[in-house]
Each structure stands twice: as structure tokens, then as C-alpha cells.
PDB file of C-alpha atoms and ligand atoms in Angstrom:
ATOM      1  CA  UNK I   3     -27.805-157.671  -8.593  1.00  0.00           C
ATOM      2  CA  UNK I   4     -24.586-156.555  -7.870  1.00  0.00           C
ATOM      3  CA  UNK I   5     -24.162-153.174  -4.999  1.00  0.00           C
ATOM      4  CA  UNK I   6     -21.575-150.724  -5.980  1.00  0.00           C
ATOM      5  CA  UNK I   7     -19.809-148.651  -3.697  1.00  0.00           C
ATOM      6  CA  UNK I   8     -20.407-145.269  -5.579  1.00  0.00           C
ATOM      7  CA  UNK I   9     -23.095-144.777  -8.270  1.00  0.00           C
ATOM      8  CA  UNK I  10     -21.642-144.174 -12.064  1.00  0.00           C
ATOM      9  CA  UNK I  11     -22.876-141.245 -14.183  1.00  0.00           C
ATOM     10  CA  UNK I  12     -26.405-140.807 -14.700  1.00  0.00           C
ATOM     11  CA  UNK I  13     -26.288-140.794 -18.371  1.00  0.00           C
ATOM     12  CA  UNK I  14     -30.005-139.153 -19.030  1.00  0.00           C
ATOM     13  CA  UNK I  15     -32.063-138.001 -16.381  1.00  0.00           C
ATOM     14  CA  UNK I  16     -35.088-138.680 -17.687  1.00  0.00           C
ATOM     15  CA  UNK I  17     -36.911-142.393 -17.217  1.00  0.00           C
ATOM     16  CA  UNK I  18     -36.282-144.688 -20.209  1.00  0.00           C
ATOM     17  CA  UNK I  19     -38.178-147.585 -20.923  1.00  0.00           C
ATOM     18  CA  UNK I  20     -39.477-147.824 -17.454  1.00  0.00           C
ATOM     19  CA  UNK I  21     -35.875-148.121 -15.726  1.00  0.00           C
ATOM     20  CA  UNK I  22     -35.199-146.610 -13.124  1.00  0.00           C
ATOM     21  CA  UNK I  23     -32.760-143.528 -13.168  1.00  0.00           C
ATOM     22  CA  UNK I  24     -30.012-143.517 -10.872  1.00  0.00           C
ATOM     23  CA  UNK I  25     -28.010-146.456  -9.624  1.00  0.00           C
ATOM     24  CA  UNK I  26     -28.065-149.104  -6.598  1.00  0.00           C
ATOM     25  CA  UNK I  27     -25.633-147.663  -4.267  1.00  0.00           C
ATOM     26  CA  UNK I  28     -24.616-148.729  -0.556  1.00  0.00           C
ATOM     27  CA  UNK I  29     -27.721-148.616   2.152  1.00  0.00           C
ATOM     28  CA  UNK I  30     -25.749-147.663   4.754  1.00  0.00           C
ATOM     29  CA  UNK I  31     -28.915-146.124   7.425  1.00  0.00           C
ATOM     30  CA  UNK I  32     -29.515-146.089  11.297  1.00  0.00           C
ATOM     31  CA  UNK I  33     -32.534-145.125  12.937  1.00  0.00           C
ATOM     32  CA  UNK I  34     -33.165-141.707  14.181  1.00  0.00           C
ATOM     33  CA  UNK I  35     -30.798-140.504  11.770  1.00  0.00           C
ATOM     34  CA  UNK I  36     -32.858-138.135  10.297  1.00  0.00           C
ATOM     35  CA  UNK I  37     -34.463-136.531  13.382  1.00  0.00           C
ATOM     36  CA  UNK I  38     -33.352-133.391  13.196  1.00  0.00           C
ATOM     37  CA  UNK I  39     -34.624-132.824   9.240  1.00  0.00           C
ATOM     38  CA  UNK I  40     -37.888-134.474  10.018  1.00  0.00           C
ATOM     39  CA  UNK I  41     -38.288-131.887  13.350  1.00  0.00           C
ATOM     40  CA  UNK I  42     -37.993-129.473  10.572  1.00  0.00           C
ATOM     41  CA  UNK I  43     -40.319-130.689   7.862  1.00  0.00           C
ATOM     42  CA  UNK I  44     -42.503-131.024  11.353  1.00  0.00           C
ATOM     43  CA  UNK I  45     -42.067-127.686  12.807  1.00  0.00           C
ATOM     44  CA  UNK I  46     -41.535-124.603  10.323  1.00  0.00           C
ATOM     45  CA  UNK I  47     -42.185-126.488   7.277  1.00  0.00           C
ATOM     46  CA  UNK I  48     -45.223-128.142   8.541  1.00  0.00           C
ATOM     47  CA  UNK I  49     -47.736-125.643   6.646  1.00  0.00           C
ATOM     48  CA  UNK I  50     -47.027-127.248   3.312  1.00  0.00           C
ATOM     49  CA  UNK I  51     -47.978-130.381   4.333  1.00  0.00           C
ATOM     50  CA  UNK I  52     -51.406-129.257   6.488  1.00  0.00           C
ATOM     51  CA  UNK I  53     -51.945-127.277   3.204  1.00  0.00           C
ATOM     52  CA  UNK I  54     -51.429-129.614   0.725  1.00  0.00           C
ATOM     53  CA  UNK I  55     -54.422-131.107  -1.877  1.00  0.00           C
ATOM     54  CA  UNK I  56     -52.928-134.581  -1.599  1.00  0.00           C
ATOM     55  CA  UNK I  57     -50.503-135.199   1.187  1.00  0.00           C
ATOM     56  CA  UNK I  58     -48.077-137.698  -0.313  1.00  0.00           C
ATOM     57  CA  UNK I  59     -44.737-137.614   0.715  1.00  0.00           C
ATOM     58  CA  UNK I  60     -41.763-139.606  -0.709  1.00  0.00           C
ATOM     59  CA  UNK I  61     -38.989-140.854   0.949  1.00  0.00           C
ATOM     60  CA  UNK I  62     -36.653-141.868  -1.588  1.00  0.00           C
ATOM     61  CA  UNK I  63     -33.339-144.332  -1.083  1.00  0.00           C
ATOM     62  CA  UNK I  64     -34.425-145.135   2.221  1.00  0.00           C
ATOM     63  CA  UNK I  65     -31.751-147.857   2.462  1.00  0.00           C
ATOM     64  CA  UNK I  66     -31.275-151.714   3.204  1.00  0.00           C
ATOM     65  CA  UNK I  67     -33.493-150.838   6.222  1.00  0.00           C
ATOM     66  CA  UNK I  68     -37.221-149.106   6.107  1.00  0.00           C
ATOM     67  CA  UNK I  69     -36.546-147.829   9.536  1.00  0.00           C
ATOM     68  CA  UNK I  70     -35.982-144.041   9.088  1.00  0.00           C
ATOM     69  CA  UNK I  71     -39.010-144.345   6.449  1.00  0.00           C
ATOM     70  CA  UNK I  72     -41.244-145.377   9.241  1.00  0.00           C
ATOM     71  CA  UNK I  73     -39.884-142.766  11.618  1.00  0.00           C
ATOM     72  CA  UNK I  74     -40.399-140.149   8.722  1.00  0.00           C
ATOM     73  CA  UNK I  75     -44.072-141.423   8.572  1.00  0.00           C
ATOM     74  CA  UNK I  76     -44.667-141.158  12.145  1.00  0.00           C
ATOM     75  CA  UNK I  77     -43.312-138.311  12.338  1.00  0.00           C
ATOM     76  CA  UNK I  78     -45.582-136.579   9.830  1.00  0.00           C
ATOM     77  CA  UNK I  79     -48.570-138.146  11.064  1.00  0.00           C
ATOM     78  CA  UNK I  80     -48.616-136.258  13.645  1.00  0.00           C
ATOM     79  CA  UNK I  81     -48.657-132.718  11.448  1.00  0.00           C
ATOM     80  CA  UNK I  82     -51.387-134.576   8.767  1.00  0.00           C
ATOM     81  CA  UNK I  83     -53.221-137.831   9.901  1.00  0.00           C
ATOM     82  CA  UNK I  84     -54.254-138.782   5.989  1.00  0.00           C
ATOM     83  CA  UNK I  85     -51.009-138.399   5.028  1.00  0.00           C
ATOM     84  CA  UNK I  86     -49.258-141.011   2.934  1.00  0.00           C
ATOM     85  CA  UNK I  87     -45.381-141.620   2.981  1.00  0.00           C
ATOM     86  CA  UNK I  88     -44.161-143.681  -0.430  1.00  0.00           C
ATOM     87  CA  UNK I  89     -40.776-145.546   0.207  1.00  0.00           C
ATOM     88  CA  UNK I  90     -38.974-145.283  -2.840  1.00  0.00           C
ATOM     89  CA  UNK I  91     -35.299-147.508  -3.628  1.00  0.00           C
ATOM     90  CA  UNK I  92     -34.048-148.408  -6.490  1.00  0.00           C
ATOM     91  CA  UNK I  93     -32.698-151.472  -5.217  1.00  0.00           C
ATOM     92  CA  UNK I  94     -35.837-154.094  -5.656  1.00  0.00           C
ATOM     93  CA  UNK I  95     -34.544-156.313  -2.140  1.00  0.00           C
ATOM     94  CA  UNK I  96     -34.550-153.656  -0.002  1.00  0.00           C
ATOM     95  CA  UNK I  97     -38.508-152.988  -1.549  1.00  0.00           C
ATOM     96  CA  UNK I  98     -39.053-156.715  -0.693  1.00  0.00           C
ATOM     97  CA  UNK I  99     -37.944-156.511   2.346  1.00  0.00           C
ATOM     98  CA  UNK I 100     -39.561-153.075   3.524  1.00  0.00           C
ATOM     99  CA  UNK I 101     -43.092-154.377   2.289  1.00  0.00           C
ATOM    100  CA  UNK I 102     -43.469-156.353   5.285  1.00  0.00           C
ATOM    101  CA  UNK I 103     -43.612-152.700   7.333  1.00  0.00           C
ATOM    102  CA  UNK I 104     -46.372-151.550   4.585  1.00  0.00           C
ATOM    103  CA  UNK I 105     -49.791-150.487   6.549  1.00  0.00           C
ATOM    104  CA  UNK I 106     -52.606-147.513   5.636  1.00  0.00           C
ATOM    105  CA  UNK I 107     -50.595-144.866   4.370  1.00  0.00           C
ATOM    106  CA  UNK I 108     -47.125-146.673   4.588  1.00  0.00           C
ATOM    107  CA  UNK I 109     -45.788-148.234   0.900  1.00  0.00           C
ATOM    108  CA  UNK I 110     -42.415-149.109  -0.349  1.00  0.00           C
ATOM    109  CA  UNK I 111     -41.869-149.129  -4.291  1.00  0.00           C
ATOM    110  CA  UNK I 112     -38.867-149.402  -6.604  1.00  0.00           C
ATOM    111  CA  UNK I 113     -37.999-146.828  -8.631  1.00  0.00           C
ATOM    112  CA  UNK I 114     -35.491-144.115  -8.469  1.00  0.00           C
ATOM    113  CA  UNK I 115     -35.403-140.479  -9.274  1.00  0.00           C
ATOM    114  CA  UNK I 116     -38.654-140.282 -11.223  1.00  0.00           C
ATOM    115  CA  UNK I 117     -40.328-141.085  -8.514  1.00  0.00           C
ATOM    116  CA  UNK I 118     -42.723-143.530  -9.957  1.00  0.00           C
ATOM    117  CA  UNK I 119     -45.698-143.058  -7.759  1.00  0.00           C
ATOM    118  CA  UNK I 120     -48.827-141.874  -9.267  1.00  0.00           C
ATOM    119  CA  UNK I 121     -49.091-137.530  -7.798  1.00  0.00           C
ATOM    120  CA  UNK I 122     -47.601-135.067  -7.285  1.00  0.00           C
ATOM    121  CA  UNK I 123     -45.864-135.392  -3.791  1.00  0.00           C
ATOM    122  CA  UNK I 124     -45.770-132.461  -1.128  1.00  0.00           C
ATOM    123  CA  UNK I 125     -42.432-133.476   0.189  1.00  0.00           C
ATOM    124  CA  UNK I 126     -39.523-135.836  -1.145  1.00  0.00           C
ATOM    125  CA  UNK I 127     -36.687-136.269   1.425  1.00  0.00           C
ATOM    126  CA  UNK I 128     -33.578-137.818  -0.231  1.00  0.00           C
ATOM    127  CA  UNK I 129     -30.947-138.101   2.609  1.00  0.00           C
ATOM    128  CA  UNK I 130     -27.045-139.472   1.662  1.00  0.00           C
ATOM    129  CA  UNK I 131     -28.573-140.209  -1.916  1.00  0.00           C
ATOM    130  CA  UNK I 132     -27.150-137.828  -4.003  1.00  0.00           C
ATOM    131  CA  UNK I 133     -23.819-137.789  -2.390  1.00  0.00           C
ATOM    132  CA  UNK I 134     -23.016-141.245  -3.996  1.00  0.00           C
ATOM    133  CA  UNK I 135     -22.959-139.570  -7.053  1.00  0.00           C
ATOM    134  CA  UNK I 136     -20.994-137.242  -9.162  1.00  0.00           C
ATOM    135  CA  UNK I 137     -21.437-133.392  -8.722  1.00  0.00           C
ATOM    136  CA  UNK I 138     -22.076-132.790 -12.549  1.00  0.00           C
ATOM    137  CA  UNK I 139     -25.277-134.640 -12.250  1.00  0.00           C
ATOM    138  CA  UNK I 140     -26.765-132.860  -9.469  1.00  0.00           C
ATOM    139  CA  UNK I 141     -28.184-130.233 -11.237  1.00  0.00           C
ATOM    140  CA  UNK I 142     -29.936-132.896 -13.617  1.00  0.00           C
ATOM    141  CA  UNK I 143     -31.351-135.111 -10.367  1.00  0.00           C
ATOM    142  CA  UNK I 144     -32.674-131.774  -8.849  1.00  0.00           C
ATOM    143  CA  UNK I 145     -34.565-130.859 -11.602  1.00  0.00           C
ATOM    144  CA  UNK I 146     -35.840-134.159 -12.451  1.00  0.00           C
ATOM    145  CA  UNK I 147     -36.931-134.717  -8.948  1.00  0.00           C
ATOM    146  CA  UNK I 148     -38.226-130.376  -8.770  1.00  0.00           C
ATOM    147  CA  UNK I 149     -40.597-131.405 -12.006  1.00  0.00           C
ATOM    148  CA  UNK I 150     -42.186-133.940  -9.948  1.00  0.00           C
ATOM    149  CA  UNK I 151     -43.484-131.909  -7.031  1.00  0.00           C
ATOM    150  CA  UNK I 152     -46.587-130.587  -6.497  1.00  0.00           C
ATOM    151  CA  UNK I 153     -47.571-127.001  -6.569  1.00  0.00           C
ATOM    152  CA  UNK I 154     -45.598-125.544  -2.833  1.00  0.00           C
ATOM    153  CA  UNK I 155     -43.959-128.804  -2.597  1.00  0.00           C
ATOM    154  CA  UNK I 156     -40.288-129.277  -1.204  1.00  0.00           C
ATOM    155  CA  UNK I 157     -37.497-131.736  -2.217  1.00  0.00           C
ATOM    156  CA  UNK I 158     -34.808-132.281   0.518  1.00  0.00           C
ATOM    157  CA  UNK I 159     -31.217-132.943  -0.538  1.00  0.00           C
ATOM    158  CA  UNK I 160     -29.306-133.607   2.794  1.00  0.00           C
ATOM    159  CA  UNK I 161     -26.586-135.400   4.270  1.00  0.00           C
ATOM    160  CA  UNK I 162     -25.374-136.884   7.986  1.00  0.00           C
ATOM    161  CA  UNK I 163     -22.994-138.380   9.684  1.00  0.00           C
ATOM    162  CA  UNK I 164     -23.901-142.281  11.084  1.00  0.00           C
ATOM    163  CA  UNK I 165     -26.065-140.800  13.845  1.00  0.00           C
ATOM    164  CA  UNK I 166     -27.021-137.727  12.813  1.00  0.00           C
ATOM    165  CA  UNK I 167     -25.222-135.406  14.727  1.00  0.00           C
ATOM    166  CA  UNK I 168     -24.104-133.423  12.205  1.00  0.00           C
ATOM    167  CA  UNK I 169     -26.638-132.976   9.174  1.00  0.00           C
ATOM    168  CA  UNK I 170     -27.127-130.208   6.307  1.00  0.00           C
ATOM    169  CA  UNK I 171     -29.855-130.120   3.816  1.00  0.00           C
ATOM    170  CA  UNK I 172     -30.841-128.156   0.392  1.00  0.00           C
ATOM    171  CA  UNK I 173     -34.558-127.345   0.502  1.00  0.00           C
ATOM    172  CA  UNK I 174     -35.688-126.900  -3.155  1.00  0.00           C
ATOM    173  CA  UNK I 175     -39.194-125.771  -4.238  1.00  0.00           C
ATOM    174  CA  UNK I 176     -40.771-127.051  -7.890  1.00  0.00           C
ATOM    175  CA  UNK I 177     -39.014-124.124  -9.681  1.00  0.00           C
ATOM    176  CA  UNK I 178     -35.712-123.223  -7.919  1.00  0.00           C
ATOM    177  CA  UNK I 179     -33.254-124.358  -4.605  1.00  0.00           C
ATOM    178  CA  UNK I 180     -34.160-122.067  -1.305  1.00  0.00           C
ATOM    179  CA  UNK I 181     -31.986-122.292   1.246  1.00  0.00           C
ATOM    180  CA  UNK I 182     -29.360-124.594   3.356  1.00  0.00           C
ATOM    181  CA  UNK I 183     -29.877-125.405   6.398  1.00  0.00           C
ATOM    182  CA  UNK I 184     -27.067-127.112   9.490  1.00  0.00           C
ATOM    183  CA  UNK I 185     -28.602-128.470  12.211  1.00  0.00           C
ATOM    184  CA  UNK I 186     -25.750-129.999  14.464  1.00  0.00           C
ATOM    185  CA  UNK I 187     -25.600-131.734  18.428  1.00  0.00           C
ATOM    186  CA  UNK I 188     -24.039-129.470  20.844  1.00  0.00           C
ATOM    187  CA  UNK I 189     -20.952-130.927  21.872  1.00  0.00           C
ATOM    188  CA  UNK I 190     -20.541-132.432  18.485  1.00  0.00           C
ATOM    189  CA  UNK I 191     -17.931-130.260  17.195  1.00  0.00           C
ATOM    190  CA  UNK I 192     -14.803-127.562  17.899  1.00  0.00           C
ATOM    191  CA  UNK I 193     -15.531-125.495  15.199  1.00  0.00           C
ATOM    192  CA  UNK I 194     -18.948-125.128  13.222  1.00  0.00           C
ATOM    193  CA  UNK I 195     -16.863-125.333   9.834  1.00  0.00           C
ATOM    194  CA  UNK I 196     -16.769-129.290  10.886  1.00  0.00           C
ATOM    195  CA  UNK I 197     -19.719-130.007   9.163  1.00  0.00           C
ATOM    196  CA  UNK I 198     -18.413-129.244   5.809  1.00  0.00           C
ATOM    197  CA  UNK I 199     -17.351-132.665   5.364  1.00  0.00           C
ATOM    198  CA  UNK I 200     -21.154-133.408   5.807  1.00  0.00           C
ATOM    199  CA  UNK I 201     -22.140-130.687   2.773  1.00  0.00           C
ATOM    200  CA  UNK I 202     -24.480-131.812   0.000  1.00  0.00           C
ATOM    201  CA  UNK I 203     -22.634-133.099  -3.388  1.00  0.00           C
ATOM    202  CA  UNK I 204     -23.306-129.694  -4.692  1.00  0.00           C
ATOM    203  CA  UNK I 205     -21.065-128.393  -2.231  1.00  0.00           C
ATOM    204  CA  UNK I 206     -18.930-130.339  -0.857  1.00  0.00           C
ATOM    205  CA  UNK I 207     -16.180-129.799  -3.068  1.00  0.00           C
ATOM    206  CA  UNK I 208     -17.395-126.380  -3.019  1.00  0.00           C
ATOM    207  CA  UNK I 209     -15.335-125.558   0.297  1.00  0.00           C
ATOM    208  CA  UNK I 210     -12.414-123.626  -1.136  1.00  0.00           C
ATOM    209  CA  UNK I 211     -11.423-119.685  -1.099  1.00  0.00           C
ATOM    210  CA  UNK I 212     -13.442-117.842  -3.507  1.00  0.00           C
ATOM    211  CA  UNK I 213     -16.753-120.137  -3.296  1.00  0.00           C
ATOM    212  CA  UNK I 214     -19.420-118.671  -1.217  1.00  0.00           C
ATOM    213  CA  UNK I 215     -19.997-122.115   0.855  1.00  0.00           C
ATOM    214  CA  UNK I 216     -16.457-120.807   1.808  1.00  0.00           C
ATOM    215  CA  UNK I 217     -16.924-117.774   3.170  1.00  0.00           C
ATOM    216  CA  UNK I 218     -20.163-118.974   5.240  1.00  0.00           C
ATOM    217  CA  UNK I 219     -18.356-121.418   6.780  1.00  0.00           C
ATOM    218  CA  UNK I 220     -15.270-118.967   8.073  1.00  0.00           C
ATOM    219  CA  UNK I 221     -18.312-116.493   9.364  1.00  0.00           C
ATOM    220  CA  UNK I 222     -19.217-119.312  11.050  1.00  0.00           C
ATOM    221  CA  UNK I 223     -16.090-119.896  12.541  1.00  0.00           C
ATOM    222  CA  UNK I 224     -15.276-116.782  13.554  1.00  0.00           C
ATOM    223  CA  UNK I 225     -18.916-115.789  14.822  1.00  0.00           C
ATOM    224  CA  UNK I 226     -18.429-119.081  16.978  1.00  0.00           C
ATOM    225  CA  UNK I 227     -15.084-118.540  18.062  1.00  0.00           C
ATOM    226  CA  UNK I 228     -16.476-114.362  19.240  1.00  0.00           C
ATOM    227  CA  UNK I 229     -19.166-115.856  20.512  1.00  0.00           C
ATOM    228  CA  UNK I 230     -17.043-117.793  23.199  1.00  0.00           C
ATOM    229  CA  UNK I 231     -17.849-115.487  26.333  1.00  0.00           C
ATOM    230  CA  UNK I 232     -21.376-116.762  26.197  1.00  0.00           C
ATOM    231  CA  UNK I 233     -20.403-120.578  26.012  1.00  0.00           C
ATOM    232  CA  UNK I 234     -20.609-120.015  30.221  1.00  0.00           C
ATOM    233  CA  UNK I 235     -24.095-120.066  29.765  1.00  0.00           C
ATOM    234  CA  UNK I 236     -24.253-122.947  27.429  1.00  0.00           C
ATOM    235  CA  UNK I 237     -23.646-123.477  24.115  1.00  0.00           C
ATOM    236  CA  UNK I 238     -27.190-122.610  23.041  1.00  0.00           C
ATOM    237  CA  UNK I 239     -26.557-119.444  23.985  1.00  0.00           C
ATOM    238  CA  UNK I 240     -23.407-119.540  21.882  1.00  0.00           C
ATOM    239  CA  UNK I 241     -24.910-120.611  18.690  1.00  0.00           C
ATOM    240  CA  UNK I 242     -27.453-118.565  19.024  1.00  0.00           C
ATOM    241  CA  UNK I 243     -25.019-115.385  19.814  1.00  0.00           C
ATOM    242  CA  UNK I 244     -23.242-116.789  16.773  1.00  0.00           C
ATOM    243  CA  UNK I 245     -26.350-116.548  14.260  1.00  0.00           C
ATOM    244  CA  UNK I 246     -27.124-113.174  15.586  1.00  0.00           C
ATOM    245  CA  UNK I 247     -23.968-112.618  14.232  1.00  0.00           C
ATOM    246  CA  UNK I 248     -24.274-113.556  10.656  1.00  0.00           C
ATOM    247  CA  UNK I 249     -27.609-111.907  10.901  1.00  0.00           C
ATOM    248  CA  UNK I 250     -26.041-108.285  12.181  1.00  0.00           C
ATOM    249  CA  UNK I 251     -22.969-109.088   9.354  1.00  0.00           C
ATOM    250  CA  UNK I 252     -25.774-109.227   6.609  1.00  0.00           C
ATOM    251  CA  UNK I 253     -25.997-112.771   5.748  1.00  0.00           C
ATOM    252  CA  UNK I 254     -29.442-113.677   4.709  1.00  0.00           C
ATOM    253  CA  UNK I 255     -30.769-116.069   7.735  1.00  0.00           C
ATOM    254  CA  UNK I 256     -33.589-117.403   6.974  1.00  0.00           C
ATOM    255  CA  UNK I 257     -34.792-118.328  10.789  1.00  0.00           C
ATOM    256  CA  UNK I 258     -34.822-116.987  14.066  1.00  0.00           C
ATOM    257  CA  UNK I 259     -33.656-118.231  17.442  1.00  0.00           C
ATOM    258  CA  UNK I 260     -36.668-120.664  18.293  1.00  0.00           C
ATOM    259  CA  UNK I 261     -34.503-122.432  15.408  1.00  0.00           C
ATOM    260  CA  UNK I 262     -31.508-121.385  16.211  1.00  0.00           C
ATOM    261  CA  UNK I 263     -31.685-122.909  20.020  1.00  0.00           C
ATOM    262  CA  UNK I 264     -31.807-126.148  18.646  1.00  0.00           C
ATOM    263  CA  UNK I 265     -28.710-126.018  16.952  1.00  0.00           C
ATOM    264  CA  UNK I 266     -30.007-125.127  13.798  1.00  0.00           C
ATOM    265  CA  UNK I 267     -29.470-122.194  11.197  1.00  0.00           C
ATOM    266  CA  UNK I 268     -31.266-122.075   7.453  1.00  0.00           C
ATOM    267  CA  UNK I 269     -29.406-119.536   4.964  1.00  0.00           C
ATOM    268  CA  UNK I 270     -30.554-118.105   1.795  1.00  0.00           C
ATOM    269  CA  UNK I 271     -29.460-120.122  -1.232  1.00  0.00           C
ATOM    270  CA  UNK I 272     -27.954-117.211  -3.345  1.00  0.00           C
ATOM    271  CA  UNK I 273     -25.938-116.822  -0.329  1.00  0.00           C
ATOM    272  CA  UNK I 274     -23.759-119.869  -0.653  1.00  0.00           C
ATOM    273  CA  UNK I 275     -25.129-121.335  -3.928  1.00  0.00           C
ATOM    274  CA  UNK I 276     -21.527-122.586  -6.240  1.00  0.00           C
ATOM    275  CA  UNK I 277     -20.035-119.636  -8.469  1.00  0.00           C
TER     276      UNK I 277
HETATM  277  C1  SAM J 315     -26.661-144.449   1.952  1.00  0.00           C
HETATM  278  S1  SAM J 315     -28.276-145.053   1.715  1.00  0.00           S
HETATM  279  C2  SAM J 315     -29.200-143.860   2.609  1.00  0.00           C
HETATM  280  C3  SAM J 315     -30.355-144.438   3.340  1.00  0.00           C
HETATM  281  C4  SAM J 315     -31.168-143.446   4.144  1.00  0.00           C
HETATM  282  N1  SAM J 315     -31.797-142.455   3.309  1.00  0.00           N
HETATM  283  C5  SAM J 315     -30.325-142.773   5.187  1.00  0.00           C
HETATM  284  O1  SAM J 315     -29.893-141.643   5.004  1.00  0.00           O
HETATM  285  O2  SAM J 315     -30.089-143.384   6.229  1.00  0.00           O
HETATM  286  C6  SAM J 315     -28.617-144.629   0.017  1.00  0.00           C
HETATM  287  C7  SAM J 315     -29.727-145.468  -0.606  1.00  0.00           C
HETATM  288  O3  SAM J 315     -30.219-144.799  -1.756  1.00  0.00           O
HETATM  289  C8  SAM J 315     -30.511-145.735  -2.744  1.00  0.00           C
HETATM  290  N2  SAM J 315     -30.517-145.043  -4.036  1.00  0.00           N
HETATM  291  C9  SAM J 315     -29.448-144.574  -4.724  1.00  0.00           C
HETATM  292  N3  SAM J 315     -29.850-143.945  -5.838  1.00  0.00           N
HETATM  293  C10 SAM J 315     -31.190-144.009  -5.852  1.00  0.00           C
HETATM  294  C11 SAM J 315     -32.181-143.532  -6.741  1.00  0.00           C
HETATM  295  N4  SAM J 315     -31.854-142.873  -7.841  1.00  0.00           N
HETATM  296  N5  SAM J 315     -33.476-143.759  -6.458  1.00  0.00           N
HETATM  297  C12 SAM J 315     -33.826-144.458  -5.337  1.00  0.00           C
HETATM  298  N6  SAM J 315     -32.931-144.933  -4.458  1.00  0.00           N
HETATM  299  C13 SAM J 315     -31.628-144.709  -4.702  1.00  0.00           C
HETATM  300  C14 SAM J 315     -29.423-146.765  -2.599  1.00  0.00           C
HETATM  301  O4  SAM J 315     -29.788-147.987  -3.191  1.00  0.00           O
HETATM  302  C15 SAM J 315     -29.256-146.832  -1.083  1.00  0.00           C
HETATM  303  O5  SAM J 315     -30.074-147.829  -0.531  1.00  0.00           O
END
């Protein structure tokens, strides 16, 4: 079956005859490239998860390696024992491949974004999925992928660099998208405004005067670039001066600075969500 560099149009998003919806793209992964999402899902998010009737979790386009699939798994684990992480790609080698990694609560499947598992997951995490396709079908993939969750369940729509060091996600509940989060290394970057280039599809081309995404990012930048005094006491301090910030200036954060010490920041959706 032939791998193409960037998916085509998804003409309906809705399964037909059994195929899967969406399109083999490049599985480009590294391990540990998702740490800083899963210490998320982990930490603040972990109550849906320790709440949830069943706790299946879906991990879906995991790549032409399992690996960050496993982490995600282990990683959870810890927050539920019983819980059970579904592998989900669309390409059926890469399934092959991954079943040899398959143990009690660890499966790998084809499908695509249906998700053809039987439930109603807690969690999907679809990480440098969606940006391999074209903005006007986001909305579609969202709400395909929203009508499969369970009752408090959360879809992740994120993007990183090869390592990880830069990473933004849209967290998206059954009925409507909550809030974006950044979570970047220290070190990593000048100028927060650097991760734009790491934005989910339904922003990234969303980075232009007059779009919200926009004006987050230059608060950003200037908060950062005030916040320099403090950088003499590290640049935790800095990032954190630099959320208190956007906090005092009125943008709707939707953390605090346990979260913000590690480099991270979650905003409101209706904050920076496309005009
Ligand atoms: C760039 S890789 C990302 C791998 C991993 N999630 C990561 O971030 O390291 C994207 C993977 O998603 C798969 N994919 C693309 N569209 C899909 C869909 N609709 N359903 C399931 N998998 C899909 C591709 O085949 C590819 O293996």
C-alpha cells in the first residue's frame, strides 16, 4: 500500500462500508515524544480517567513504531491499573508490527477516525495526526472523533516537534473544544511565539493579525520579553511571571503555577478559537 506524504481530503467523515476514514500518512514518531501531554492526562486530567465506567483509552496514529503507545500505557497505568490503551493506525503494517507489543490491557487495531473499538473511550490522544491533513476537515474529524467519547471523556489534538520540546494540544470534551494548552523545554526557545509553527491544523494558519491565536501569541511575547528581570532566577520563574501576566491582562488561564513551573500554560478555547 502505497505512504503518502500528506493525507488528501477526507471526503465523508463518517465510516463507509467498513473503511477506514482518514488516510495512511507518514509515521514519523520517537519515543518520549509525548511526555509532556501524557504528564498532563496524568496529573490534572487524571480524574477522568480514575472516574471513568470503562477506562479505555485510544491512542490513535501511533506511527510506524508502537513505542509512544506503550509509554502512553505505562504512563496511565499508573493513574488506573485496569485501564486499557487501544492502538489505533490506519496503516494495517504498522498494526502487524505493533501486535507483537500486545499484553493485558495493551492492543493495536486498524482503523482510523471512527475509532473502531467496541466503547466508548475516556481518552483519545491523536498527536501529529491531524496536521497531515487539510484545515477544512478538522472540524469534521473533531466531531467524528467528539461522538465517540464517553460521557466526561477527552480527545487530544496536539502537535510536537521530533523530541518534544515544543508541543501544543486542543483538549475537546464529547460536545465542544476546551482549551489549548503549550507546554515547552526551557531553553528551547527565544521567544514563546516559537511554538506557533508547532500549532494544531486548526490554527496554524491561524497566526495572522486579526485572529485571536494572534494576539495570544504577541501577549506571550511581550509578557516574556517584561518578564526578563526574573530570568536571574531561572526561567521558571520567568514563565511563570509571564502567565501571571496574561492572567492580570484578563486572558482566561485555565491553570495555575504548579502547571505553569513546568513550562506549561492551558487557555480557554473562546480565547484563541479561529474567527
Ligand atoms: C506522524 S505519525 C505520528 C505518530 C505518533 N502519534 C507521534 O506523534 O509520534 C502519524 C500517523 O497517523 C496515522 N494516521 C493518519 N491518519 C489516520 C487516521 N485517520 N486514523 C488512524 N491513523 C492515522 C498515519 O498512518 C501515521 O502513522
Amino acid at each position: 500500500m502505497a505512504v503518502v506524504q500528506k493525507a488528501e481530503r477526507v471526503g465523508s467523515p463518517r465510516s463507509r462500508g467498513g473503511k477506514p476514514v482518514g488516510n495512511i500518512t507518514r509515521g514519523t514518531t520517537n519515543p518520549n515524544r509525548m511526555r509532556r501531554l501524557d504528564r498532563w492526562l496524568a496529573g490534572p486530567q487524571a480524574w477522568r480517567l480514575r472516574a471513568a465506567v470503562d477506562p479505555l483509552v485510544v491512542d490513535l496514529g501511533y506511527g510506524a513504531s508502537p513505542t509512544t503507545a506503550v509509554e502512553l500505557f505505562e504512563r496511565l497505568r499508573a493513574v488506573r491499573p485496569d485501564v486499557r490503551v487501544c492502538g489505533i493506525e490506519i496503516e494495517p503494517e504498522r498494526v502487524r508490527t505493533a501486535k507483537a507489543l500486545e499484553r493485558p490491557g495493551l492492543s493495536f487495531h486498524v482503523g482510523g477516525f471512527e475509532v473502531p473499538v467496541p466503547g466508548n473511550p475516556v481518552l483519545v490522544r491523536a498527536f501529529n495526526v491531524l496536521r497531515q491533513y487539510e484545515e477544512a476537515d478538522v472540524a469534521g474529524i473533531w466531531r467524528l472523533v467528539q461522538s465517540r467519547l464517553a460521557p466526561g471523556g477527552l480527545f487530544i489534538d496536539g502537535t510536537c516537534d521530533e523530541i518534544g520540546r515544543r508541543v501544543t494540544w486542543v483538549a475537546l470534551d464529547p460536545e465542544r473544544p476546551l482549551s489549548l494548552s503549550f507546554s515547552v523545554r526551557f531553553g528551547s526557545f527565544e521567544l514563546p511565539s516559537e511554538v506557533a509553527e508547532r500549532l494544531p491544523k486548526a490554527l496554524i494558519h491561524r497566526n495572522v493579525p486579526g485572529e485571536p491565536i494572534h494576539a495570544f501569541l504577541q501577549a506571550m511575547d511581550k509578557a516574556w520579553l517584561e518578564a526578563a528581570p526574573l530570568a536571574s532566577f531561572g526561567n521558571r520563574q520567568r514563565w511563570t511571571g509571564m502567565c501571571r501576566s496574561l492572567h492580570d491582562a484578563g486572558w482566561p488561564l485555565q491553570d495555575g503555577p504548579a502547571r505553569w513551573r513546568l513550562g506549561e500554560v492551558t487557555v480557554a478555547w473562546e480565547a484563541v478559537a479561529p474567527h
